[in-house]
PDB file of C-alpha atoms in Angstrom:
ATOM      1  CA  MET L 233       0.000   0.000   0.000  1.00 57.00           C
ATOM      2  CA  SER L 234       1.298   3.431  -0.946  1.00 87.00           C
ATOM      3  CA  LEU L 235       1.262   5.845   1.978  1.00 91.00           C
ATOM      4  CA  TYR L 236       0.925   8.786  -0.442  1.00 93.00           C
ATOM      5  CA  LYS L 237      -2.196   7.320  -2.087  1.00 94.00           C
ATOM      6  CA  TYR L 238      -3.673   6.506   1.310  1.00 94.00           C
ATOM      7  CA  LYS L 239      -3.134  10.095   2.476  1.00 95.00           C
ATOM      8  CA  LEU L 240      -4.794  11.501  -0.655  1.00 96.00           C
ATOM      9  CA  LEU L 241      -7.833   9.273  -0.132  1.00 96.00           C
ATOM     10  CA  ARG L 242      -8.085  10.129   3.572  1.00 95.00           C
ATOM     11  CA  GLN L 243      -7.738  13.855   2.906  1.00 97.00           C
ATOM     12  CA  ALA L 244     -10.485  13.723   0.281  1.00 97.00           C
ATOM     13  CA  LEU L 245     -12.789  12.080   2.830  1.00 95.00           C
ATOM     14  CA  VAL L 246     -11.798  14.588   5.519  1.00 96.00           C
ATOM     15  CA  ARG L 247     -12.597  17.479   3.153  1.00 97.00           C
ATOM     16  CA  TYR L 248     -16.007  15.994   2.499  1.00 97.00           C
ATOM     17  CA  GLU L 249     -16.696  15.718   6.247  1.00 95.00           C
ATOM     18  CA  ARG L 250     -15.615  19.350   6.761  1.00 97.00           C
ATOM     19  CA  ALA L 251     -17.863  20.505   3.934  1.00 97.00           C
ATOM     20  CA  LYS L 252     -20.827  18.701   5.546  1.00 95.00           C
ATOM     21  CA  GLN L 253     -20.322  20.745   8.712  1.00 95.00           C
ATOM     22  CA  SER L 254     -19.973  24.106   6.961  1.00 96.00           C
ATOM     23  CA  LYS L 255     -22.744  26.646   6.456  1.00 93.00           C
ATOM     24  CA  GLU L 256     -21.020  27.830   3.271  1.00 94.00           C
ATOM     25  CA  THR L 257     -21.774  24.714   1.230  1.00 95.00           C
ATOM     26  CA  TYR L 258     -22.872  24.463  -2.394  1.00 96.00           C
ATOM     27  CA  TYR L 259     -23.881  21.136  -3.878  1.00 96.00           C
ATOM     28  CA  VAL L 260     -22.666  20.058  -7.306  1.00 97.00           C
ATOM     29  CA  SER L 261     -26.236  19.495  -8.505  1.00 94.00           C
ATOM     30  CA  GLU L 262     -27.354  23.028  -7.646  1.00 93.00           C
ATOM     31  CA  VAL L 263     -24.239  24.681  -9.097  1.00 95.00           C
ATOM     32  CA  ALA L 264     -24.669  22.683 -12.308  1.00 94.00           C
ATOM     33  CA  ARG L 265     -28.257  23.919 -12.481  1.00 90.00           C
ATOM     34  CA  GLY L 266     -27.184  27.505 -11.857  1.00 81.00           C
ATOM     35  CA  SER L 267     -29.161  27.981  -8.651  1.00 52.00           C
ATOM     36  CA  ARG L 268     -29.367  26.904  -5.051  1.00 47.00           C
ATOM     37  CA  GLY L 269     -31.883  24.105  -4.835  1.00 45.00           C
ATOM     38  CA  ARG L 270     -34.964  24.863  -2.783  1.00 43.00           C
ATOM     39  CA  GLY L 271     -37.438  22.132  -3.701  1.00 41.00           C
ATOM     40  CA  PHE L 272     -38.395  18.881  -2.013  1.00 42.00           C
ATOM     41  CA  GLY L 273     -35.833  16.931  -4.058  1.00 44.00           C
ATOM     42  CA  ALA L 274     -33.081  19.327  -2.989  1.00 47.00           C
ATOM     43  CA  ASP L 275     -33.932  18.746   0.689  1.00 52.00           C
ATOM     44  CA  ILE L 276     -33.728  14.973   0.229  1.00 49.00           C
ATOM     45  CA  GLY L 277     -30.412  15.353  -1.589  1.00 48.00           C
ATOM     46  CA  ARG L 278     -28.971  17.408   1.257  1.00 47.00           C
ATOM     47  CA  GLU L 279     -29.990  14.760   3.789  1.00 54.00           C
ATOM     48  CA  VAL L 280     -28.311  12.046   1.708  1.00 50.00           C
ATOM     49  CA  HIS L 281     -25.145  14.163   1.514  1.00 45.00           C
ATOM     50  CA  LYS L 282     -25.129  14.582   5.280  1.00 48.00           C
ATOM     51  CA  ALA L 283     -25.341  10.835   5.895  1.00 49.00           C
ATOM     52  CA  LEU L 284     -22.249   9.312   7.443  1.00 44.00           C
ATOM     53  CA  TRP L 285     -19.843   7.864   4.878  1.00 51.00           C
ATOM     54  CA  GLY L 286     -17.991   4.836   6.161  1.00 59.00           C
ATOM     55  CA  LEU L 287     -15.897   4.436   3.015  1.00 71.00           C
ATOM     56  CA  ASP L 288     -12.727   2.552   3.851  1.00 75.00           C
ATOM     57  CA  PRO L 289      -9.800   3.625   1.637  1.00 82.00           C
ATOM     58  CA  GLU L 290      -8.466   0.057   1.888  1.00 86.00           C
ATOM     59  CA  VAL L 291     -11.099  -1.070  -0.638  1.00 87.00           C
ATOM     60  CA  ILE L 292      -9.598   1.292  -3.191  1.00 93.00           C
ATOM     61  CA  LEU L 293      -5.996   0.636  -2.196  1.00 92.00           C
ATOM     62  CA  SER L 294      -6.263  -3.154  -2.318  1.00 92.00           C
ATOM     63  CA  THR L 295      -8.116  -3.480  -5.636  1.00 92.00           C
ATOM     64  CA  GLU L 296      -6.421  -3.107  -9.013  1.00 95.00           C
ATOM     65  CA  GLU L 297      -9.478  -1.431 -10.526  1.00 96.00           C
ATOM     66  CA  VAL L 298     -12.715  -0.405  -8.843  1.00 96.00           C
ATOM     67  CA  SER L 299     -15.582   1.976  -9.648  1.00 95.00           C
ATOM     68  CA  LEU L 300     -17.712   3.213  -6.801  1.00 95.00           C
ATOM     69  CA  PRO L 301     -19.638   6.263  -5.576  1.00 96.00           C
ATOM     70  CA  PHE L 302     -17.203   8.655  -3.987  1.00 96.00           C
ATOM     71  CA  PRO L 303     -17.793  11.753  -1.818  1.00 96.00           C
ATOM     72  CA  LEU L 304     -15.899  14.830  -2.980  1.00 98.00           C
ATOM     73  CA  ALA L 305     -15.454  18.393  -1.726  1.00 98.00           C
ATOM     74  CA  TRP L 306     -13.129  21.341  -2.173  1.00 98.00           C
ATOM     75  CA  ARG L 307     -12.969  24.704  -0.398  1.00 98.00           C
ATOM     76  CA  PHE L 308     -13.123  27.736  -2.681  1.00 97.00           C
ATOM     77  CA  ARG L 309     -13.260  31.432  -1.716  1.00 95.00           C
ATOM     78  CA  PHE L 310     -17.069  31.355  -1.897  1.00 94.00           C
ATOM     79  CA  GLY L 311     -17.353  28.230   0.261  1.00 96.00           C
ATOM     80  CA  TRP L 312     -17.338  24.477  -0.150  1.00 98.00           C
ATOM     81  CA  LEU L 313     -18.387  22.701  -3.324  1.00 98.00           C
ATOM     82  CA  MET L 314     -19.431  19.154  -2.517  1.00 97.00           C
ATOM     83  CA  GLY L 315     -21.256  16.132  -3.831  1.00 97.00           C
ATOM     84  CA  VAL L 316     -21.126  12.396  -4.271  1.00 96.00           C
ATOM     85  CA  ALA L 317     -20.031  11.331  -7.732  1.00 97.00           C
ATOM     86  CA  ASP L 318     -22.070   8.396  -9.020  1.00 96.00           C
ATOM     87  CA  LEU L 319     -18.915   6.502  -9.997  1.00 97.00           C
ATOM     88  CA  VAL L 320     -15.238   7.267  -9.700  1.00 97.00           C
ATOM     89  CA  THR L 321     -12.981   4.683 -11.313  1.00 98.00           C
ATOM     90  CA  PHE L 322      -9.720   4.024  -9.503  1.00 98.00           C
ATOM     91  CA  LYS L 323      -6.878   2.103 -11.139  1.00 97.00           C
ATOM     92  CA  ASN L 324      -4.156   1.175  -8.677  1.00 96.00           C
ATOM     93  CA  ALA L 325      -5.710   3.696  -6.261  1.00 96.00           C
ATOM     94  CA  VAL L 326      -5.471   6.574  -8.771  1.00 97.00           C
ATOM     95  CA  PRO L 327      -8.746   8.057 -10.032  1.00 98.00           C
ATOM     96  CA  THR L 328      -8.894   7.826 -13.826  1.00 98.00           C
ATOM     97  CA  GLY L 329     -12.547   8.465 -14.596  1.00 98.00           C
ATOM     98  CA  VAL L 330     -15.767  10.019 -13.365  1.00 98.00           C
ATOM     99  CA  VAL L 331     -19.161   8.774 -14.517  1.00 98.00           C
ATOM    100  CA  GLU L 332     -22.449  10.560 -13.902  1.00 97.00           C
ATOM    101  CA  VAL L 333     -25.224   7.991 -14.364  1.00 96.00           C
ATOM    102  CA  LYS L 334     -28.654   9.059 -15.578  1.00 95.00           C
ATOM    103  CA  SER L 335     -31.800   6.958 -15.882  1.00 93.00           C
ATOM    104  CA  TYR L 336     -33.134   8.949 -18.835  1.00 92.00           C
ATOM    105  CA  ASN L 337     -31.905   9.247 -22.434  1.00 91.00           C
ATOM    106  CA  ALA L 338     -31.198  12.971 -22.732  1.00 87.00           C
ATOM    107  CA  ILE L 339     -27.797  14.517 -22.148  1.00 91.00           C
ATOM    108  CA  LYS L 340     -28.107  18.270 -21.942  1.00 93.00           C
ATOM    109  CA  LYS L 341     -25.791  20.945 -20.617  1.00 94.00           C
ATOM    110  CA  TYR L 342     -26.869  20.288 -17.024  1.00 95.00           C
ATOM    111  CA  GLU L 343     -25.785  16.631 -17.076  1.00 96.00           C
ATOM    112  CA  ALA L 344     -22.458  17.444 -18.735  1.00 97.00           C
ATOM    113  CA  THR L 345     -21.840  20.301 -16.281  1.00 97.00           C
ATOM    114  CA  GLN L 346     -22.647  18.123 -13.281  1.00 97.00           C
ATOM    115  CA  ALA L 347     -20.196  15.449 -14.453  1.00 98.00           C
ATOM    116  CA  SER L 348     -17.636  18.177 -15.187  1.00 98.00           C
ATOM    117  CA  LEU L 349     -17.843  19.576 -11.661  1.00 98.00           C
ATOM    118  CA  TYR L 350     -17.168  16.100 -10.279  1.00 98.00           C
ATOM    119  CA  GLY L 351     -14.201  15.859 -12.660  1.00 98.00           C
ATOM    120  CA  LEU L 352     -12.880  19.150 -11.276  1.00 98.00           C
ATOM    121  CA  LEU L 353     -13.273  17.933  -7.688  1.00 98.00           C
ATOM    122  CA  VAL L 354     -11.375  14.741  -8.515  1.00 98.00           C
ATOM    123  CA  MET L 355      -8.642  16.771 -10.187  1.00 98.00           C
ATOM    124  CA  LEU L 356      -8.247  19.094  -7.193  1.00 98.00           C
ATOM    125  CA  ASN L 357      -8.320  16.325  -4.589  1.00 98.00           C
ATOM    126  CA  PHE L 358      -5.976  13.908  -6.351  1.00 98.00           C
ATOM    127  CA  ALA L 359      -3.843  16.071  -8.689  1.00 97.00           C
ATOM    128  CA  VAL L 360      -4.867  13.994 -11.727  1.00 98.00           C
ATOM    129  CA  ARG L 361      -6.894  14.737 -14.848  1.00 98.00           C
ATOM    130  CA  PRO L 362      -9.669  12.158 -15.050  1.00 98.00           C
ATOM    131  CA  ARG L 363     -11.798  11.374 -18.074  1.00 98.00           C
ATOM    132  CA  VAL L 364     -15.383  12.492 -17.537  1.00 98.00           C
ATOM    133  CA  TYR L 365     -18.478  10.689 -18.809  1.00 98.00           C
ATOM    134  CA  VAL L 366     -22.251  10.787 -18.683  1.00 98.00           C
ATOM    135  CA  LYS L 367     -23.905   7.368 -18.874  1.00 97.00           C
ATOM    136  CA  ILE L 368     -27.431   7.047 -20.171  1.00 95.00           C
ATOM    137  CA  PRO L 369     -29.315   3.809 -20.863  1.00 95.00           C
ATOM    138  CA  GLY L 370     -27.486   2.015 -23.670  1.00 94.00           C
ATOM    139  CA  ASN L 371     -24.716   4.608 -24.112  1.00 95.00           C
ATOM    140  CA  ILE L 372     -21.827   6.363 -22.400  1.00 96.00           C
ATOM    141  CA  VAL L 373     -20.671   9.757 -23.679  1.00 97.00           C
ATOM    142  CA  GLU L 374     -17.349  11.393 -22.858  1.00 98.00           C
ATOM    143  CA  VAL L 375     -17.481  15.070 -21.921  1.00 98.00           C
ATOM    144  CA  GLU L 376     -14.563  16.462 -23.907  1.00 95.00           C
ATOM    145  CA  ASP L 377     -14.592  20.067 -22.663  1.00 95.00           C
ATOM    146  CA  TRP L 378     -15.283  19.317 -19.025  1.00 98.00           C
ATOM    147  CA  GLU L 379     -12.777  21.782 -17.570  1.00 98.00           C
ATOM    148  CA  SER L 380     -14.371  24.797 -19.288  1.00 97.00           C
ATOM    149  CA  LEU L 381     -17.890  23.633 -18.381  1.00 97.00           C
ATOM    150  CA  ALA L 382     -16.903  23.311 -14.713  1.00 98.00           C
ATOM    151  CA  LEU L 383     -15.254  26.731 -14.638  1.00 96.00           C
ATOM    152  CA  GLN L 384     -18.261  28.361 -16.328  1.00 96.00           C
ATOM    153  CA  ALA L 385     -20.557  26.880 -13.683  1.00 96.00           C
ATOM    154  CA  LEU L 386     -18.354  28.193 -10.873  1.00 96.00           C
ATOM    155  CA  ARG L 387     -18.552  31.743 -12.248  1.00 92.00           C
ATOM    156  CA  TYR L 388     -22.172  31.927 -11.097  1.00 83.00           C
ATOM    157  CA  VAL L 389     -21.289  31.009  -7.522  1.00 85.00           C
ATOM    158  CA  ALA L 390     -18.217  33.153  -6.927  1.00 70.00           C
TER     159      ALA L 390
END
């Protein structure tokens, strides 16, 4: 087990826990939408995000390749950006891909932006550039310009 990789994983989880406690928290889904969520679905999403994550980094460190939901957060000047990516693929404990999974067939700007923000959080937490995808039934589409989409979305928060 690489101590460096373990520390990166632990720090990512610690950041997520700190973001949960902060009053200056923005969720990936609301930033991707361009507004702070206020509806019933937003309240449920916040409760899910506040649930205790017992993710053990050993699962990632001891498996050659694994894809799993992963909690992510990063502190910006405006506050914390946080969310749980549907799937982050780790190869030898290094994140290589982010997949936002949708149950419907349309991929619009919102879905690509949401996936892009998760890509940005992975990049900041692990100092890697992952590939970013949106998966819809029967297809998976790579988001080529994910960095610019993520930065555009952050302009509306800052």
